[in-house]
Amino acid sequence: MSQALDEIKIGGLGASRKRVEDSRFIRGKGNYTDDITLPGMLHMEILRSPLAHARIKSIDTSKAWDIPGVHLVLTGEMMATRNLAWMPTLSYDTQAVLATDKVRFQGQEVACVIADDPYIAKDACEAIDVDYEPLPVIVNPRQAVAEGAPVIRDDKESQAGNVIYDWEVGDKAGTDRAFEQADVISKLQLHYPRSHPSPIECCGSIADFNRATSKLTVYMTTQAPHIIRAAVALVAELPEHMIRIISPDIGGGFGNKVPVYPGYVCSILASILLERPVKWIEDKSGNLISTGFARDVYLDGEMALRRDGKILGVRIHTDADHGAFFSDAQPSKFKIGLMHSAFAAYDIPAAHLTARGTYSNKAPGGVAYRCSFRVTEAMFFQERMVQAAADDLGMDQAAFRRMNFVRDEDFPHRTPFGFLLDSGQYAKCLDVGLKAIDYQEFRREQAEARKRGRLLGLGISTMTEPLGAGNSREYDILGIKMFDSADLKVHMTGKAILRTGAKTQGQGHETTWAQIVAHELGIPAEDVVVEEGDTDTAPFGMGTYASRSTPVAGAAVAMVSRKIRAKARRLAAHLLEVSEEDVEWELGRFYVRSAPDRGVTIQECAMAAYSNMPDGMEPGLENTAYYDPPNLTWPFACYIVTVEVDPETGVWDVLKMVAVDDCGVRINPMIVEGQIMGGLTEAYAMANMQFITFDADGNCVGSNYMDYLLPSAWETPGFELHSEVVTPCPHHPIGAKGIGECAAVGGPAAFVNAVLDALSGTGVRNIDMPLLPDRVWEAITYRRDVSGAPPVRSDD
Ligand code: CDP
């Protein structure tokens, strides 16, 4: 007779448990970096370059020093005397902390002031006199490789031009053969524009060096606290065990809070020099203009097609603009991230990708903005190309996709770029999406509307993406292997504290990790407190980005719970006075196989671990698990949008959007839906309204929230979500796949495809995002493609 607990009632797997963290957030009781005030704390402000490329002739800080309340003025020259003018980046490059020789992008850090309050520090920054000699500016990869182009990184002896890397992957000869056999070759070129993660909370840090204990504590907005600890140890040459990084509550990260920023380093040095806590909180324009950008990639591809619609091969070339320093985190083996995950959902015999990265006079870019290392660009291009190819063949969009999908019976499937896909039901997801949007009926309405001059369009985006780096064999950052960890301590009363190496920034880990423990141990989720982000207490982990938390840290939570259960089983056998082999487990309880009524709860085992353990057993009920995933997880999504475009103004409105996401087992269905809605909202914003670019002088155009629009509930369309397709991940301990970024990755192509579908027959093949009304109007009026690539005129 089973006495197992009802898993949903205890907040286990599948429970739409309310987010426990929201209890403090909606009361205004969150504890963000800027909420922290330490005794004797000073404030730091940064002076940024107004020019994109200029030699620094001199910096005069004397007037700043004279302002009452100023404690320190730091310049690159002063940093250089401590070997801190430059720092290593996460991609084996170097980055200026404070400029010494030249400024290389508008907004670059030139000096900083530490004062009694931020206003004095800001005034003192304005009193610093910098004499610049302007230099020619580069704002795109074409200019970067042009003959006679100025060398941006002339600080590097080995750097002849502006190329950072030339990289390739795939089978060139096999792909060439596929193109020789093709009936039709479909081509597409586009620019995935620069895009900024724009978390609501900007970056910041409070460094607190205590000379008496030699301990450095840094409160900061980082998505990867342990990596920062290692970086500080290496850059500032401080002993790692004397560094404590604390990431308190974070108001959104989206990849923007992975890199190491000069502000962090300067606040640390200032605290060491002044022996007082130093707080630096970036302002909004500082965040928009100088911190990690994403995308800014030129994509050029062609597809070899058989006339019946079969894809025979794909060639892709990418030119990525990394800005002045190659500083975003990439798995070190893959220079252009996981761009080669493009077309993974399609069964394509041959593929070849070449990638070139270049420097430009822009803030460092290429961060994985809600993205698993360039998969956003990969999936966008894939789905734009698929639409173009189907159109070139005169085939139905859905039929073309279905014909080329990896089929259910073909898993495991090896892609031509070497990824191993283990599970999915792609055609089923598409069918659910088509039914939900009422595909055939819409096509009929679309044709009818055309006759009356109305432009309706339908866009499909179907994609799988690799989430959960790594396995450690292939994935590392700066040589540090990409695994993750969980540490679980069950107290004697059966309550527990769980710590992981991940760091939530709004994703709800405090809620969902406890649900995994509840599922594995039967301890109610409300009895498990989750802590992340403090390197003195959390086990080592690589942090949260690239939707890796559930695939890696989430798996570690399941594995550490299983270790605890194994010990609890021995305790149960002792309490029940039977051998371990005679003990059975059901949720929350061990019982004697031959006498199911005789049992002990997990809470009774916990008490025994501290009060009544068998002879020879180590007391306590705690353990740690480090999890190295055997593979990435591959969620799948089908997004379908219908739009109406106004031919007079170029304005387009979403009529309906449906989303079918298969992320395997859903730990918390409500949180998963929140992740999908958030991602779709960002996708809509990227496709429709987020304009940030550069003019020919390297001025950042759109570096304010009047141009770079953050969507509110007012303009965001409604989304219809579908969850009926569930393909558990075969290697994840609870069958989960990542979900956090799928909608932001796959969504943009659905919107753009829909607008271009509305324009079909006009000869327009591409309009670069954002699809602003003037761009759409230009395409309709002049029947031509519209590029958004920089430089733009500053009045655009
Ligand atoms: O790494 P990050 O937390 O950004 O992304 P994720 O691992 O995809 O998880 C985002 C949120 O969705 C977390 O709270 C997860 O626990 C939750 N989730 C879920 O409930 N079920 C899944 N199959 C995947 C994620």
Tab-separated table of N, CA, C and O in Angstrom, residues 31-122:
chain	number	residue	atom	x	y	z
A	31	ASN	N	17.526	42.739	-2.771
A	31	ASN	CA	18.788	43.292	-2.306
A	31	ASN	C	19.765	43.350	-3.481
A	31	ASN	O	20.510	42.409	-3.725
A	32	TYR	N	19.692	44.460	-4.226
A	32	TYR	CA	20.540	44.625	-5.403
A	32	TYR	C	21.846	45.315	-4.985
A	32	TYR	O	21.928	45.887	-3.889
A	33	THR	N	22.834	45.279	-5.862
A	33	THR	CA	24.145	45.851	-5.511
A	33	THR	C	23.995	47.293	-5.028
A	33	THR	O	24.606	47.695	-4.030
A	34	ASP	N	23.157	48.067	-5.730
A	34	ASP	CA	23.035	49.478	-5.348
A	34	ASP	C	22.283	49.663	-4.026
A	34	ASP	O	22.274	50.764	-3.474
A	35	ASP	N	21.632	48.607	-3.528
A	35	ASP	CA	20.958	48.717	-2.219
A	35	ASP	C	21.949	48.609	-1.066
A	35	ASP	O	21.615	48.899	0.076
A	36	ILE	N	23.155	48.147	-1.369
A	36	ILE	CA	24.108	47.858	-0.295
A	36	ILE	C	24.924	49.112	0.046
A	36	ILE	O	25.453	49.787	-0.843
A	37	THR	N	24.973	49.419	1.330
A	37	THR	CA	25.768	50.555	1.798
A	37	THR	C	26.700	50.029	2.890
A	37	THR	O	26.250	49.380	3.820
A	38	LEU	N	27.969	50.295	2.743
A	38	LEU	CA	28.927	49.833	3.745
A	38	LEU	C	29.485	51.044	4.495
A	38	LEU	O	29.558	52.149	3.933
A	39	PRO	N	29.880	50.869	5.757
A	39	PRO	CA	30.428	51.999	6.511
A	39	PRO	C	31.659	52.575	5.799
A	39	PRO	O	32.511	51.826	5.335
A	40	GLY	N	31.708	53.891	5.698
A	40	GLY	CA	32.882	54.562	5.109
A	40	GLY	C	32.963	54.444	3.599
A	40	GLY	O	34.017	54.709	3.006
A	41	MET	N	31.859	54.077	2.964
A	41	MET	CA	31.886	53.796	1.524
A	41	MET	C	32.058	55.064	0.672
A	41	MET	O	31.425	56.078	0.932
A	42	LEU	N	32.917	54.985	-0.340
A	42	LEU	CA	33.104	56.070	-1.306
A	42	LEU	C	32.458	55.679	-2.636
A	42	LEU	O	32.065	54.520	-2.815
A	43	HIS	N	32.382	56.658	-3.550
A	43	HIS	CA	31.671	56.420	-4.816
A	43	HIS	C	32.567	56.723	-6.012
A	43	HIS	O	33.308	57.709	-5.985
A	44	MET	N	32.435	55.901	-7.024
A	44	MET	CA	33.298	56.056	-8.203
A	44	MET	C	32.463	56.384	-9.442
A	44	MET	O	31.382	55.826	-9.637
A	45	GLU	N	32.963	57.285	-10.247
A	45	GLU	CA	32.353	57.588	-11.553
A	45	GLU	C	33.432	57.489	-12.621
A	45	GLU	O	34.616	57.737	-12.353
A	46	ILE	N	32.990	57.172	-13.831
A	46	ILE	CA	33.950	56.951	-14.927
A	46	ILE	C	33.849	58.068	-15.961
A	46	ILE	O	32.745	58.454	-16.357
A	47	LEU	N	34.990	58.567	-16.395
A	47	LEU	CA	35.030	59.502	-17.526
A	47	LEU	C	35.194	58.666	-18.794
A	47	LEU	O	36.122	57.859	-18.900
A	48	ARG	N	34.289	58.901	-19.757
A	48	ARG	CA	34.300	58.101	-20.986
A	48	ARG	C	34.704	58.944	-22.191
A	48	ARG	O	34.455	60.149	-22.220
A	49	SER	N	35.239	58.281	-23.177
A	49	SER	CA	35.686	58.996	-24.371
A	49	SER	C	34.514	59.478	-25.221
A	49	SER	O	33.604	58.697	-25.518
A	50	PRO	N	34.560	60.746	-25.679
A	50	PRO	CA	33.509	61.210	-26.605
A	50	PRO	C	33.794	60.758	-28.041
A	50	PRO	O	32.920	60.808	-28.882
A	51	LEU	N	35.031	60.342	-28.306
A	51	LEU	CA	35.430	59.996	-29.678
A	51	LEU	C	35.592	58.489	-29.823
A	51	LEU	O	35.900	57.781	-28.860
A	52	ALA	N	35.412	58.016	-31.080
A	52	ALA	CA	35.483	56.579	-31.320
A	52	ALA	C	36.922	56.100	-31.520
A	52	ALA	O	37.245	54.946	-31.243
A	53	HIS	N	37.785	56.985	-32.034
A	53	HIS	CA	39.165	56.564	-32.281
A	53	HIS	C	40.038	57.813	-32.213
A	53	HIS	O	39.876	58.726	-33.037
A	54	ALA	N	40.907	57.857	-31.253
A	54	ALA	CA	41.743	59.058	-31.119
A	54	ALA	C	42.961	58.731	-30.266
A	54	ALA	O	42.895	57.874	-29.368
A	55	ARG	N	44.048	59.414	-30.615
A	55	ARG	CA	45.246	59.263	-29.784
A	55	ARG	C	45.111	60.204	-28.596
A	55	ARG	O	44.596	61.324	-28.726
A	56	ILE	N	45.531	59.728	-27.428
A	56	ILE	CA	45.477	60.597	-26.245
A	56	ILE	C	46.813	61.338	-26.151
A	56	ILE	O	47.859	60.712	-25.972
A	57	LYS	N	46.736	62.658	-26.303
A	57	LYS	CA	47.984	63.431	-26.234
A	57	LYS	C	48.336	63.744	-24.788
A	57	LYS	O	49.492	63.682	-24.376
A	58	SER	N	47.322	64.062	-23.991
A	58	SER	CA	47.597	64.322	-22.566
A	58	SER	C	46.299	64.233	-21.775
A	58	SER	O	45.197	64.400	-22.325
A	59	ILE	N	46.453	63.964	-20.490
A	59	ILE	CA	45.302	63.975	-19.576
A	59	ILE	C	45.706	64.826	-18.370
A	59	ILE	O	46.688	64.521	-17.697
A	60	ASP	N	44.949	65.894	-18.133
A	60	ASP	CA	45.255	66.774	-16.993
A	60	ASP	C	44.164	66.584	-15.931
A	60	ASP	O	43.006	66.946	-16.134
A	61	THR	N	44.553	66.018	-14.806
A	61	THR	CA	43.565	65.722	-13.759
A	61	THR	C	43.646	66.712	-12.594
A	61	THR	O	42.960	66.544	-11.583
A	62	SER	N	44.500	67.750	-12.716
A	62	SER	CA	44.767	68.609	-11.554
A	62	SER	C	43.505	69.274	-11.006
A	62	SER	O	43.287	69.325	-9.796
A	63	LYS	N	42.629	69.733	-11.921
A	63	LYS	CA	41.411	70.416	-11.439
A	63	LYS	C	40.507	69.439	-10.695
A	63	LYS	O	39.835	69.818	-9.728
A	64	ALA	N	40.478	68.216	-11.137
A	64	ALA	CA	39.623	67.214	-10.464
A	64	ALA	C	40.119	66.945	-9.041
A	64	ALA	O	39.334	66.855	-8.096
A	65	TRP	N	41.436	66.832	-8.899
A	65	TRP	CA	42.014	66.583	-7.572
A	65	TRP	C	41.661	67.704	-6.589
A	65	TRP	O	41.541	67.481	-5.387
A	66	ASP	N	41.527	68.939	-7.133
A	66	ASP	CA	41.286	70.104	-6.258
A	66	ASP	C	39.859	70.182	-5.724
A	66	ASP	O	39.565	70.990	-4.833
A	67	ILE	N	38.948	69.394	-6.278
A	67	ILE	CA	37.541	69.507	-5.857
A	67	ILE	C	37.375	68.860	-4.479
A	67	ILE	O	37.769	67.697	-4.278
A	68	PRO	N	36.809	69.621	-3.513
A	68	PRO	CA	36.641	69.049	-2.166
A	68	PRO	C	35.783	67.784	-2.229
A	68	PRO	O	34.785	67.741	-2.952
A	69	GLY	N	36.188	66.761	-1.484
A	69	GLY	CA	35.430	65.503	-1.461
A	69	GLY	C	36.004	64.460	-2.395
A	69	GLY	O	35.572	63.312	-2.387
A	70	VAL	N	36.994	64.863	-3.230
A	70	VAL	CA	37.618	63.888	-4.132
A	70	VAL	C	38.757	63.178	-3.388
A	70	VAL	O	39.598	63.821	-2.760
A	71	HIS	N	38.761	61.852	-3.445
A	71	HIS	CA	39.803	61.088	-2.746
A	71	HIS	C	40.858	60.525	-3.690
A	71	HIS	O	41.989	60.298	-3.301
A	72	LEU	N	40.447	60.258	-4.913
A	72	LEU	CA	41.392	59.618	-5.832
A	72	LEU	C	40.942	59.866	-7.269
A	72	LEU	O	39.752	59.812	-7.568
A	73	VAL	N	41.916	60.129	-8.139
A	73	VAL	CA	41.632	60.186	-9.575
A	73	VAL	C	42.545	59.158	-10.229
A	73	VAL	O	43.769	59.219	-10.085
A	74	LEU	N	41.936	58.211	-10.907
A	74	LEU	CA	42.729	57.149	-11.544
A	74	LEU	C	42.801	57.397	-13.046
A	74	LEU	O	41.784	57.705	-13.679
A	75	THR	N	43.983	57.237	-13.615
A	75	THR	CA	44.150	57.289	-15.073
A	75	THR	C	44.854	56.008	-15.512
A	75	THR	O	45.374	55.252	-14.675
A	76	GLY	N	44.899	55.817	-16.825
A	76	GLY	CA	45.565	54.638	-17.356
A	76	GLY	C	47.030	54.585	-16.957
A	76	GLY	O	47.573	53.514	-16.678
A	77	GLU	N	47.638	55.766	-16.916
A	77	GLU	CA	49.057	55.824	-16.552
A	77	GLU	C	49.275	55.276	-15.131
A	77	GLU	O	50.210	54.510	-14.882
A	78	MET	N	48.353	55.659	-14.225
A	78	MET	CA	48.483	55.156	-12.844
A	78	MET	C	48.212	53.656	-12.787
A	78	MET	O	48.846	52.922	-12.036
A	79	MET	N	47.242	53.219	-13.593
A	79	MET	CA	46.952	51.778	-13.622
A	79	MET	C	48.182	51.024	-14.134
A	79	MET	O	48.511	49.939	-13.662
A	80	ALA	N	48.858	51.643	-15.146
A	80	ALA	CA	50.004	50.969	-15.762
A	80	ALA	C	51.123	50.726	-14.749
A	80	ALA	O	51.822	49.705	-14.808
A	81	THR	N	51.306	51.639	-13.786
A	81	THR	CA	52.382	51.442	-12.804
A	81	THR	C	52.109	50.203	-11.938
A	81	THR	O	53.005	49.664	-11.315
A	82	ARG	N	50.870	49.769	-11.924
A	82	ARG	CA	50.527	48.539	-11.181
A	82	ARG	C	50.209	47.390	-12.134
A	82	ARG	O	49.587	46.402	-11.757
A	83	ASN	N	50.595	47.565	-13.380
A	83	ASN	CA	50.363	46.542	-14.398
A	83	ASN	C	48.878	46.249	-14.606
A	83	ASN	O	48.483	45.115	-14.895
A	84	LEU	N	48.050	47.268	-14.414
A	84	LEU	CA	46.609	47.063	-14.511
A	84	LEU	C	45.957	47.929	-15.588
A	84	LEU	O	44.744	48.050	-15.634
A	85	ALA	N	46.754	48.528	-16.460
A	85	ALA	CA	46.158	49.353	-17.509
A	85	ALA	C	45.419	48.478	-18.520
A	85	ALA	O	44.470	48.909	-19.158
A	86	TRP	N	45.866	47.241	-18.669
A	86	TRP	CA	45.226	46.273	-19.554
A	86	TRP	C	44.860	45.039	-18.753
A	86	TRP	O	45.513	44.725	-17.761
A	87	MET	N	43.831	44.354	-19.190
A	87	MET	CA	43.479	43.094	-18.526
A	87	MET	C	43.209	42.022	-19.586
A	87	MET	O	42.829	42.345	-20.718
A	88	PRO	N	43.385	40.768	-19.226
A	88	PRO	CA	43.049	39.704	-20.188
A	88	PRO	C	41.533	39.595	-20.331
A	88	PRO	O	40.803	39.887	-19.382
A	89	THR	N	41.054	39.205	-21.505
A	89	THR	CA	39.614	39.000	-21.685
A	89	THR	C	39.292	37.500	-21.609
A	89	THR	O	40.197	36.667	-21.538
A	90	LEU	N	38.011	37.192	-21.680
A	90	LEU	CA	37.585	35.794	-21.601
A	90	LEU	C	37.812	35.049	-22.918
A	90	LEU	O	37.529	33.863	-23.023
A	91	SER	N	38.308	35.784	-23.953
A	91	SER	CA	38.542	35.138	-25.250
A	91	SER	C	39.998	35.282	-25.686
A	91	SER	O	40.290	35.463	-26.871
A	92	TYR	N	40.909	35.218	-24.739
A	92	TYR	CA	42.351	35.243	-25.013
A	92	TYR	C	42.807	36.531	-25.694
A	92	TYR	O	43.776	36.536	-26.435
A	93	ASP	N	42.109	37.633	-25.482
A	93	ASP	CA	42.572	38.921	-25.988
A	93	ASP	C	42.938	39.776	-24.766
A	93	ASP	O	42.917	39.297	-23.617
A	94	THR	N	43.272	41.037	-25.006
A	94	THR	CA	43.472	41.977	-23.910
A	94	THR	C	42.520	43.146	-24.108
A	94	THR	O	42.100	43.427	-25.230
A	95	GLN	N	42.206	43.812	-23.020
A	95	GLN	CA	41.285	44.955	-23.080
A	95	GLN	C	41.843	46.056	-22.190
A	95	GLN	O	42.323	45.783	-21.076
A	96	ALA	N	41.740	47.303	-22.680
A	96	ALA	CA	42.199	48.418	-21.854
A	96	ALA	C	41.265	48.595	-20.663
A	96	ALA	O	40.045	48.574	-20.831
A	97	VAL	N	41.839	48.762	-19.484
A	97	VAL	CA	41.010	49.061	-18.302
A	97	VAL	C	40.744	50.570	-18.317
A	97	VAL	O	39.601	51.012	-18.337
A	98	LEU	N	41.812	51.362	-18.310
A	98	LEU	CA	41.693	52.795	-18.580
A	98	LEU	C	42.676	53.087	-19.715
A	98	LEU	O	43.816	52.607	-19.704
A	99	ALA	N	42.213	53.882	-20.691
A	99	ALA	CA	43.008	54.075	-21.908
A	99	ALA	C	44.332	54.766	-21.591
A	99	ALA	O	44.376	55.703	-20.782
A	100	THR	N	45.394	54.291	-22.232
A	100	THR	CA	46.697	54.939	-22.069
A	100	THR	C	47.118	55.606	-23.375
A	100	THR	O	47.332	56.811	-23.433
A	101	ASP	N	47.193	54.813	-24.431
A	101	ASP	CA	47.702	55.299	-25.706
A	101	ASP	C	46.624	55.940	-26.581
A	101	ASP	O	46.776	57.033	-27.100
A	102	LYS	N	45.519	55.202	-26.739
A	102	LYS	CA	44.447	55.648	-27.638
A	102	LYS	C	43.110	55.328	-26.987
A	102	LYS	O	43.019	54.438	-26.141
A	103	VAL	N	42.071	56.003	-27.457
A	103	VAL	CA	40.714	55.495	-27.205
A	103	VAL	C	40.274	54.798	-28.480
A	103	VAL	O	40.606	55.242	-29.578
A	104	ARG	N	39.533	53.703	-28.305
A	104	ARG	CA	39.199	52.871	-29.464
A	104	ARG	C	37.700	52.731	-29.695
A	104	ARG	O	37.275	52.060	-30.615
A	105	PHE	N	36.884	53.309	-28.818
A	105	PHE	CA	35.442	53.379	-29.103
A	105	PHE	C	34.829	54.507	-28.281
A	105	PHE	O	35.377	54.905	-27.249
A	106	GLN	N	33.703	55.004	-28.793
A	106	GLN	CA	33.008	56.066	-28.051
A	106	GLN	C	32.431	55.464	-26.772
A	106	GLN	O	31.723	54.467	-26.815
A	107	GLY	N	32.762	56.087	-25.661
A	107	GLY	CA	32.299	55.554	-24.383
A	107	GLY	C	33.364	54.760	-23.652
A	107	GLY	O	33.136	54.273	-22.537
A	108	GLN	N	34.557	54.637	-24.259
A	108	GLN	CA	35.616	53.885	-23.583
A	108	GLN	C	36.038	54.584	-22.295
A	108	GLN	O	36.062	55.824	-22.203
A	109	GLU	N	36.445	53.807	-21.298
A	109	GLU	CA	36.835	54.308	-19.999
A	109	GLU	C	38.209	54.987	-20.100
A	109	GLU	O	39.178	54.372	-20.539
A	110	VAL	N	38.270	56.261	-19.685
A	110	VAL	CA	39.522	57.015	-19.798
A	110	VAL	C	40.108	57.313	-18.415
A	110	VAL	O	41.318	57.267	-18.213
A	111	ALA	N	39.251	57.650	-17.475
A	111	ALA	CA	39.725	57.954	-16.116
A	111	ALA	C	38.569	57.702	-15.167
A	111	ALA	O	37.419	57.571	-15.600
A	112	CYS	N	38.871	57.621	-13.871
A	112	CYS	CA	37.749	57.597	-12.931
A	112	CYS	C	38.102	58.338	-11.650
A	112	CYS	O	39.270	58.494	-11.294
A	113	VAL	N	37.042	58.812	-11.025
A	113	VAL	CA	37.189	59.618	-9.816
A	113	VAL	C	36.462	58.925	-8.679
A	113	VAL	O	35.342	58.448	-8.856
A	114	ILE	N	37.115	58.915	-7.508
A	114	ILE	CA	36.493	58.330	-6.322
A	114	ILE	C	36.304	59.482	-5.327
A	114	ILE	O	37.260	60.190	-4.981
A	115	ALA	N	35.054	59.653	-4.889
A	115	ALA	CA	34.736	60.819	-4.059
A	115	ALA	C	33.722	60.447	-2.987
A	115	ALA	O	33.228	59.312	-2.943
A	116	ASP	N	33.392	61.456	-2.170
A	116	ASP	CA	32.460	61.198	-1.071
A	116	ASP	C	31.076	60.787	-1.570
A	116	ASP	O	30.382	60.016	-0.912
A	117	ASP	N	30.648	61.382	-2.672
A	117	ASP	CA	29.367	60.949	-3.231
A	117	ASP	C	29.453	60.948	-4.758
A	117	ASP	O	30.379	61.532	-5.343
A	118	PRO	N	28.492	60.304	-5.415
A	118	PRO	CA	28.591	60.155	-6.880
A	118	PRO	C	28.511	61.484	-7.617
A	118	PRO	O	29.041	61.604	-8.733
A	119	TYR	N	27.858	62.492	-7.013
A	119	TYR	CA	27.702	63.781	-7.712
A	119	TYR	C	29.039	64.509	-7.759
A	119	TYR	O	29.417	65.089	-8.784
A	120	ILE	N	29.755	64.477	-6.638
A	120	ILE	CA	31.088	65.098	-6.628
A	120	ILE	C	31.978	64.363	-7.634
A	120	ILE	O	32.704	64.986	-8.422
A	121	ALA	N	31.879	63.040	-7.634
A	121	ALA	CA	32.727	62.259	-8.542
A	121	ALA	C	32.408	62.606	-10.002
A	121	ALA	O	33.312	62.742	-10.835
A	122	LYS	N	31.139	62.795	-10.305
A	122	LYS	CA	30.735	63.120	-11.685
A	122	LYS	C	31.252	64.521	-12.069
A	122	LYS	O	31.791	64.708	-13.167
